[in-house]
Coordinates of C-alpha atoms and ligand atoms in Angstrom, one line a residue:
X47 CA 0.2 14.7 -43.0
X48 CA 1.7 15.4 -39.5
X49 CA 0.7 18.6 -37.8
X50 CA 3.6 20.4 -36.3
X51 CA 4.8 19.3 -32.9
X52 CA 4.9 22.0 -30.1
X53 CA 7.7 22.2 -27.7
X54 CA 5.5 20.0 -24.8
X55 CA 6.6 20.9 -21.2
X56 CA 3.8 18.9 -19.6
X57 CA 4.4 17.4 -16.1
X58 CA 2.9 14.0 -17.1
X59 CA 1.4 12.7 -19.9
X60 CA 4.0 14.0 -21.0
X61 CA 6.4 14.5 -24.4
X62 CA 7.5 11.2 -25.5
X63 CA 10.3 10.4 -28.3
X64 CA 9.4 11.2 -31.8
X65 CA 11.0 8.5 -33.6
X66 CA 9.2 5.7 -31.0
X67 CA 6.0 7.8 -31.8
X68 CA 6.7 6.8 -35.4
X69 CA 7.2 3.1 -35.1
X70 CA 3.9 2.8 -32.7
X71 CA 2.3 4.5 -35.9
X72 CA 3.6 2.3 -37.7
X73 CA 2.7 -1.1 -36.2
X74 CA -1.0 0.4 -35.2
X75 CA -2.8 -1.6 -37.8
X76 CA 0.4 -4.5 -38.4
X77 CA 3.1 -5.1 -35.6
X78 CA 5.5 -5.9 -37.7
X79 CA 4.6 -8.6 -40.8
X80 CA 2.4 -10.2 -38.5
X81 CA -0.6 -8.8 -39.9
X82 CA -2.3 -8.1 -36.2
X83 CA -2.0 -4.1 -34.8
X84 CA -0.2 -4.1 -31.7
X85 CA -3.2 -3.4 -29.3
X86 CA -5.3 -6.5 -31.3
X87 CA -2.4 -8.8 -30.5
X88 CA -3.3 -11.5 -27.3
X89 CA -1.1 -11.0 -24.5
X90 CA -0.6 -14.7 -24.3
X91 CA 1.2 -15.0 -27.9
X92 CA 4.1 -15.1 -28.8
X93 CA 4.5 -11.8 -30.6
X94 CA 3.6 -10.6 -27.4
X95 CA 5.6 -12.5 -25.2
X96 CA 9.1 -11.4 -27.1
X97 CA 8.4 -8.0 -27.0
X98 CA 7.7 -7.6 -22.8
X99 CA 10.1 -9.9 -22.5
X100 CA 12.7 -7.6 -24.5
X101 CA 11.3 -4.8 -22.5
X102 CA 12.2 -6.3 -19.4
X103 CA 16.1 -7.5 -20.4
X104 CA 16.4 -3.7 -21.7
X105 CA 15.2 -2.8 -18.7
X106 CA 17.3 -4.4 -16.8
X107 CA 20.5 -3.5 -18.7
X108 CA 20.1 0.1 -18.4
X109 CA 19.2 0.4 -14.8
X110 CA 21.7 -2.3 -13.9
X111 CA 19.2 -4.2 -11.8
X112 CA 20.4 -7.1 -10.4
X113 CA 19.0 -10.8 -11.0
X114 CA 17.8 -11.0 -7.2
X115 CA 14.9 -8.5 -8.5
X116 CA 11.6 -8.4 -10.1
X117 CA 10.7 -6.6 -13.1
X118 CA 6.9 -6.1 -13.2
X119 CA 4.8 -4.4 -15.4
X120 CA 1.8 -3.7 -13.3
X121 CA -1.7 -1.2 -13.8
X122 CA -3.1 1.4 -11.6
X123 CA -0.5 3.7 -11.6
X124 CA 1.6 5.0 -8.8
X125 CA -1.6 5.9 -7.3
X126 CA -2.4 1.8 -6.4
X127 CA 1.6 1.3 -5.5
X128 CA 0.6 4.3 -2.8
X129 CA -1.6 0.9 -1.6
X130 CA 0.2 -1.5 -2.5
X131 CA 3.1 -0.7 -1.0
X132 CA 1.4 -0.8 2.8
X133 CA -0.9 -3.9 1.9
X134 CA 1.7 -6.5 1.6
X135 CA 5.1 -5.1 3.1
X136 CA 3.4 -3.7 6.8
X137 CA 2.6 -6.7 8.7
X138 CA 0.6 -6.3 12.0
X139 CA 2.5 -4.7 14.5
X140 CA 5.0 -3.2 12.3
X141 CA 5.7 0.7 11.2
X142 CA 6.6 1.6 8.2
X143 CA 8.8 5.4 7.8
X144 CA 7.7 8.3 5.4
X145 CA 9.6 10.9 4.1
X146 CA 7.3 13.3 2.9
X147 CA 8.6 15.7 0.6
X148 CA 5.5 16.9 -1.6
X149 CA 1.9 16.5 -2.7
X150 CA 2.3 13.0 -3.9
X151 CA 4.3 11.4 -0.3
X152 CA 1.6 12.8 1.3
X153 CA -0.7 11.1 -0.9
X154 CA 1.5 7.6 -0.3
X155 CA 1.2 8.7 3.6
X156 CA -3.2 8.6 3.6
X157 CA -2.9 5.3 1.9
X158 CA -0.3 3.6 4.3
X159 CA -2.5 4.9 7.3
X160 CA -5.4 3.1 6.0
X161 CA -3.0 -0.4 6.4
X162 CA -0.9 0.2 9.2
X163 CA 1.3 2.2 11.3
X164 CA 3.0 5.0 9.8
X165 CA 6.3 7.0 11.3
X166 CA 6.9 10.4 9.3
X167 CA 10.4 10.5 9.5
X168 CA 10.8 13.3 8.0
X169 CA 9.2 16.9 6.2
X170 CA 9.6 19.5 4.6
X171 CA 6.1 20.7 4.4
X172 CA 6.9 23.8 6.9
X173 CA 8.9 25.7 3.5
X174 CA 6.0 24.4 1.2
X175 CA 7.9 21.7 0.2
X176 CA 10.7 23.9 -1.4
X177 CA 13.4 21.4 -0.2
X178 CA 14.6 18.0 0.7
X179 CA 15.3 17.4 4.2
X180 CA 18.5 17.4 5.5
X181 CA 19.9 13.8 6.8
X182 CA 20.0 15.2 10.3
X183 CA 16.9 15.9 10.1
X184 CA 15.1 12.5 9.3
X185 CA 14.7 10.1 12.5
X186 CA 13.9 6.5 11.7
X187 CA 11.5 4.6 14.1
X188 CA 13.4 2.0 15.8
X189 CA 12.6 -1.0 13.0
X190 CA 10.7 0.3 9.7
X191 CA 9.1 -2.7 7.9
X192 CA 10.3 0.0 5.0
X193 CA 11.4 3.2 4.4
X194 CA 9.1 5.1 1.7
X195 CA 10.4 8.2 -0.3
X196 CA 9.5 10.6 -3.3
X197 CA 12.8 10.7 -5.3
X198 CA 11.3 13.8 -7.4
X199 CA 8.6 15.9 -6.2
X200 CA 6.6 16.5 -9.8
X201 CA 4.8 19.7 -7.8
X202 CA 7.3 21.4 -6.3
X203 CA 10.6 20.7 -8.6
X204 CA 12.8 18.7 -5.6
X205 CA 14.6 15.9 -6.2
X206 CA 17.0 13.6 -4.0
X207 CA 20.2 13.6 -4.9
X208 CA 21.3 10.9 -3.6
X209 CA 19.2 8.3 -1.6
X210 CA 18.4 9.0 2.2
X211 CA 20.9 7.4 3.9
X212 CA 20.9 5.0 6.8
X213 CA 18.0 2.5 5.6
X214 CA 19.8 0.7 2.9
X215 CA 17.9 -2.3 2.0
X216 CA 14.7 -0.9 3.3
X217 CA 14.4 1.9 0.9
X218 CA 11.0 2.3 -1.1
X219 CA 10.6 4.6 -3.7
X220 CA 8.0 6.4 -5.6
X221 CA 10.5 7.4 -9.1
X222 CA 7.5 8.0 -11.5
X223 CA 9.1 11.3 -12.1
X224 CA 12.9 11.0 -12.3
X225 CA 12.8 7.1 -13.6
X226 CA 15.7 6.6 -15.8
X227 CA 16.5 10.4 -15.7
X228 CA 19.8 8.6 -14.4
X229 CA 21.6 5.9 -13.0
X230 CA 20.2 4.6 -9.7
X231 CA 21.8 2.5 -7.1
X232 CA 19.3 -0.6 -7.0
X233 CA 21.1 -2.4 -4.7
X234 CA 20.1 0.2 -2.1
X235 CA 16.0 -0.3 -2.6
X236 CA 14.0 -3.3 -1.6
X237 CA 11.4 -2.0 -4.1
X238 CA 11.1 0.9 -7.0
X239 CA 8.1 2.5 -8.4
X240 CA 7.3 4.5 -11.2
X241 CA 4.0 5.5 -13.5
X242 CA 5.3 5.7 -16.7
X243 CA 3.7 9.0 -18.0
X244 CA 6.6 10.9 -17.6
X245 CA 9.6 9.5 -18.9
X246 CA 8.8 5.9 -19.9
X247 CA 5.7 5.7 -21.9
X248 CA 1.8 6.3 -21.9
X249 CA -0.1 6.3 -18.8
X250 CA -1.9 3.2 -17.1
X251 CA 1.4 0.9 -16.7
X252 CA 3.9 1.3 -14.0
X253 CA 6.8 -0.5 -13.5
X254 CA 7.9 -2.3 -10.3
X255 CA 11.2 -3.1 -9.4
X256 CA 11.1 -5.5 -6.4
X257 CA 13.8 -7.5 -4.4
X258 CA 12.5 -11.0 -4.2
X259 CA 12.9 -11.7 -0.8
X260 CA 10.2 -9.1 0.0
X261 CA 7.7 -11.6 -2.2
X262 CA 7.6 -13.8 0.8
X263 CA 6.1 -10.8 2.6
X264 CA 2.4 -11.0 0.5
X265 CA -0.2 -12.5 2.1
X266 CA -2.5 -15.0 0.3
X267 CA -5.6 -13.0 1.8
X268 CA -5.0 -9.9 -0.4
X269 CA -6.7 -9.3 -3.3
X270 CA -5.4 -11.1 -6.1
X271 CA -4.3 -7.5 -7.5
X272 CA -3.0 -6.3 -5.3
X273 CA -0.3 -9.2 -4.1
X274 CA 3.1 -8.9 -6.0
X275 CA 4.4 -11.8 -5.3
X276 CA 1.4 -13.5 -7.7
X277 CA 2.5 -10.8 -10.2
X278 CA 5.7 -12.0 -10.0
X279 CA 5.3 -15.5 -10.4
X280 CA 2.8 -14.8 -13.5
X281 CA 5.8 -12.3 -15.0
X282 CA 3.0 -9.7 -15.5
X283 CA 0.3 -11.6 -17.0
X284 CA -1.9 -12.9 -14.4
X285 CA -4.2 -10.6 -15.9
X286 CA -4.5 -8.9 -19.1
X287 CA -2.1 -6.0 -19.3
X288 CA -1.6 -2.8 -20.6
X289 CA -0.2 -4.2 -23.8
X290 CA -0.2 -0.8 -25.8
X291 CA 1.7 1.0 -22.9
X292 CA 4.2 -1.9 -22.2
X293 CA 4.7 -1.7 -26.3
X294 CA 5.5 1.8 -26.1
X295 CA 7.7 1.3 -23.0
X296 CA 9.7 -1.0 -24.9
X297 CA 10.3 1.2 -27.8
X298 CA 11.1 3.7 -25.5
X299 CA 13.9 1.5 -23.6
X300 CA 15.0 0.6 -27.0
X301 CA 15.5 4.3 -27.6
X302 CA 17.2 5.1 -24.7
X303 CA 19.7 2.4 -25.1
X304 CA 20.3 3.8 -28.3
X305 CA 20.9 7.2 -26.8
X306 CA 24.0 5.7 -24.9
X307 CA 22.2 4.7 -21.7
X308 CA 21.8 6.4 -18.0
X309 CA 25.5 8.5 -18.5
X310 CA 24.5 10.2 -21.3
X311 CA 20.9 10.5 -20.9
X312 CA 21.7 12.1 -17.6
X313 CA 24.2 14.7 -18.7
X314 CA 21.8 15.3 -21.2
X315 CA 19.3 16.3 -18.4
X316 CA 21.5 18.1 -16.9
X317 CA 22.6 20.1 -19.5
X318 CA 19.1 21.0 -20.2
X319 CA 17.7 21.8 -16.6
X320 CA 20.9 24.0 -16.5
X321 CA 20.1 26.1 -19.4
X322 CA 17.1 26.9 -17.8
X323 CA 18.5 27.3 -14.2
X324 CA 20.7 29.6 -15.6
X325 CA 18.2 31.7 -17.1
X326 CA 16.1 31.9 -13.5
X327 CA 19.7 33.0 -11.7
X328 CA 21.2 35.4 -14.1
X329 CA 17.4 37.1 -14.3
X330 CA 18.4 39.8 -11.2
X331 CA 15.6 38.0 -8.9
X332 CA 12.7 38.3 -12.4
X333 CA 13.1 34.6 -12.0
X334 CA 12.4 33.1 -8.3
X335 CA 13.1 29.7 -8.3
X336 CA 10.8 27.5 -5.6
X337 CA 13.3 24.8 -4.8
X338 CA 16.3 25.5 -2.6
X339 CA 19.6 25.4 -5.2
X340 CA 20.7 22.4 -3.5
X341 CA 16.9 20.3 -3.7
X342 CA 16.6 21.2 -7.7
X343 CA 15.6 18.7 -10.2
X344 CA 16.2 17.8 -13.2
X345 CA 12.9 16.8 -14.3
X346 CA 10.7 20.0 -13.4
X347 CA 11.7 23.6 -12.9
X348 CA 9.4 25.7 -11.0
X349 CA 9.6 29.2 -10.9
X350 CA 7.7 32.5 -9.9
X351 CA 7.5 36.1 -11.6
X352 CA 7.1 39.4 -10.0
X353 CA 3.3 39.1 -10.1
X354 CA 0.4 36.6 -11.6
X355 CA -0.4 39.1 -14.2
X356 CA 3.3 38.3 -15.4
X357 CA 3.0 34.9 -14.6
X358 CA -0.3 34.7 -17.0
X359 CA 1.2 36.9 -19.8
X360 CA 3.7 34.6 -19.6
X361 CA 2.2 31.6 -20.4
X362 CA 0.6 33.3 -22.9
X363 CA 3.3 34.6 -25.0
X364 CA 5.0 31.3 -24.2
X365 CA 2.0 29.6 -26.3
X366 CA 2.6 31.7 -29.4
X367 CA 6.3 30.8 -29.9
X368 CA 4.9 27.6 -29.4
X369 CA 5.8 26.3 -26.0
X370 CA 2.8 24.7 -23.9
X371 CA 2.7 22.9 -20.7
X372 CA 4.4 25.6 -18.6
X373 CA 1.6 26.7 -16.0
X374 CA 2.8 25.4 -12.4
X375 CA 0.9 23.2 -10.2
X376 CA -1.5 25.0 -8.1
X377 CA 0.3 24.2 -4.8
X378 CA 3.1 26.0 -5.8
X379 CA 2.1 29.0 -8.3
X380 CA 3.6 30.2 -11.5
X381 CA 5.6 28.1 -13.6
X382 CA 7.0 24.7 -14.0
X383 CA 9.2 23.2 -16.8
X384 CA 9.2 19.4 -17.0
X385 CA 12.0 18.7 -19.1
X386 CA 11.8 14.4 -18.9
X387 CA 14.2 12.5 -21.1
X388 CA 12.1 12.8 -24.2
X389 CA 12.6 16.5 -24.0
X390 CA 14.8 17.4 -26.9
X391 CA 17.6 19.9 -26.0
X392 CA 16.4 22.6 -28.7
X393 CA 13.0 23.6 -27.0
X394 CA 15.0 24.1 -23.3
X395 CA 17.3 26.6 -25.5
X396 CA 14.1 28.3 -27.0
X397 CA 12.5 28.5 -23.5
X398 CA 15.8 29.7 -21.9
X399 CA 16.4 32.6 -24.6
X400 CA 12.0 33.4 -24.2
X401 CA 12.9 33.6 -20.4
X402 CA 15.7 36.1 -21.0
X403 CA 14.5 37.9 -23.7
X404 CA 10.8 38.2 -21.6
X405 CA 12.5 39.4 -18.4
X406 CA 14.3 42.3 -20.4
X407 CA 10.6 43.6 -22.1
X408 CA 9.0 43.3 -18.2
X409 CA 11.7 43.8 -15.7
Ligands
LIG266 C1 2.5 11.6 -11.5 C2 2.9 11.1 -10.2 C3 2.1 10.2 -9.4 C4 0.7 9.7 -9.9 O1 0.7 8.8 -10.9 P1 -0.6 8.1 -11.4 O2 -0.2 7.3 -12.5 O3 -1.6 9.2 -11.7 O4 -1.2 7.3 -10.3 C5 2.6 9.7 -8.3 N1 3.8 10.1 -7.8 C6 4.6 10.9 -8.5 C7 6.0 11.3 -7.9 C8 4.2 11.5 -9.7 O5 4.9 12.3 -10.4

């Protein structure tokens, strides 16, 4: 028996797609006819080997990554890229440039300090983070080793629209929140990152999309963890990985190949953020949206009421129709609406019509 689902706007873990729920249920305790669940099979057989293996072509076909880079499916979350990143792409005597747009770059900025030189190049923490910085207003240091951003800002409901400009090439980025939420450039990074909680799978895996010049970069005398270009040359299994999480990221590509790809899934998303967008500007100022119209995301939409007794209240009237996840991150207050891929259009058209239909009873 299935209990009934809620309408899940979590920030991360967050909603995943029913149907790849079901075919994880269904291989728990047999992947397949093979008689083995899918977290008892060894990552060094062949069952195994097809399936990350598939993940990575799918992968690869729906961001349109080209050959030159890596696909790796690595542990530690975003949280070890923020590391990572520093430990074997600053070299001694180099700076390496951060945009810092939210909670999490600044998070990526403490860690980069620890390895090297660090340049912010540019901030919006003077609005609380309720924007992304103008091009004008971001100065590169003379030669970045790299140039690090947060594509969407999970706290505060920015997103990029496009990638900084002016560092082609160098560009670094911290996705875990808009990954595959659409079609990205890759030829403009030398390296991706992304956590897959939010709109790839389960926690504990994130995925690393790495030009393969860069490999030359890693120094033998980092920890073995730690070095990419060893994860590379192992294809993901020097170590054991997160087998149940790559699993479920491959159902999940699988899936969003069979939703028609990066086009559609990202008219999709913006069709839902829109609904609810709409419902903040046509609420007479009920509604006050954090981000700046032109820094919005897609992926979460935060948003203040007249006072916190509202904001509360909210929530909880949001609960009994059966909407959860919508309390805001406490740097920012009130609400947020993660509405990832998984996100099915219905409960953004029962949260929009709550929003309305709330602001008319409290207004
Ligand atoms: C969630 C999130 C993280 C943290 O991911 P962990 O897997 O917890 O390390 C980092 N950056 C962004 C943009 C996020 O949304």
């Amino acid at each position: 028996m299935t209990t009934a689902r809620l309408h899940n706007f979590n920030a991360g873990p967050a909603v995943l797609p029913v149907p790849v729920l079901e075919e994880a249920r269904d291989n728990m305790l047999s992947l397949g006819k093979s008689g083995i669940g899918i977290m008892e099979h060894t990552h060094r057989g062949k069952d195994f080997e097809a399936l990350i293996q598939t993940a990575e072509k799918d992968c690869r076909e729906l961001l349109a990554i080209p050959d030159q880079y890596q696909v790796l499916f690595l542990q530690g979350g975003a949280t070890l890229q923020f590391s990572m990143v520093p430990m074997n792409l600053l070299g001694s005597g180099q700076v390496a440039d951060y945009i810092v747009t939210g909670g999490w770059s600044e998070k990526a900025v403490k860690e980069a300090k620890k390895v090297g030189e660090v340049h912010i190049a540019g901030s919006s923490k003077e609005s609380n983070f309720d924007r992304i910085p103008k091009m004008d207003q971001i100065k590169y240091s003379a030669n970045p080793a790299y140039v690090h951003f947060t594509s969407n800002n999970t706290l505060y409901g920015t997103e990029w629209s496009t990638e900084p400009t002016g560092a082609d090439g160098l560009l670094v980025c911290d996705a875990s929140s808009d990954i595959m939420g659409r079609a990205l450039p890759v030829k403009k990074y030398g390296l991706i990152y992304a956590g897959a909680q939010k709109n790839l799978g389960p926690s504990g895996v994130v995925l690393v999309i790495m030009r393969e010049d860069w490999l030359a970069r890693s120094k033998d005398t980092l920890p073995t963890y730690c070095n990419y270009a060893i994860h590379a040359k192992e294809k993901s299994l020097y170590n054991t990985p997160n087998t149940w999480g790559i699993y479920i990221m491959y159902l999940v590509f699988r899936w969003m190949k069979q939703q028609g790809g990066m086009a559609v899934i990202e008219k999709h998303n913006r069709d839902k953020a829109g609904l609810i967008y709409n419902a903040i500007d046509s609420s007479k100022g009920f509604y006050r949206g954090h981000a700046q119209p032109d820094s919005r995301s897609l992926m979460n939409i935060t948003f203040r009421l007249p006072s916190e007794e509202l904001e509360n209240k909210f929530a909880e009237e949001a609960k009994k129709a059966g909407m959860v996840g919508l309390k805001g991150h406490r740097s920012v207050g009130g609400m947020r609406a993660s509405t990832y891929n998984a996100l099915p259009r219905q409960a953004c058209d029962v949260l929009a019509a709550f929003m309305k239909d709330f602001a008319s009873r409290n207004g």
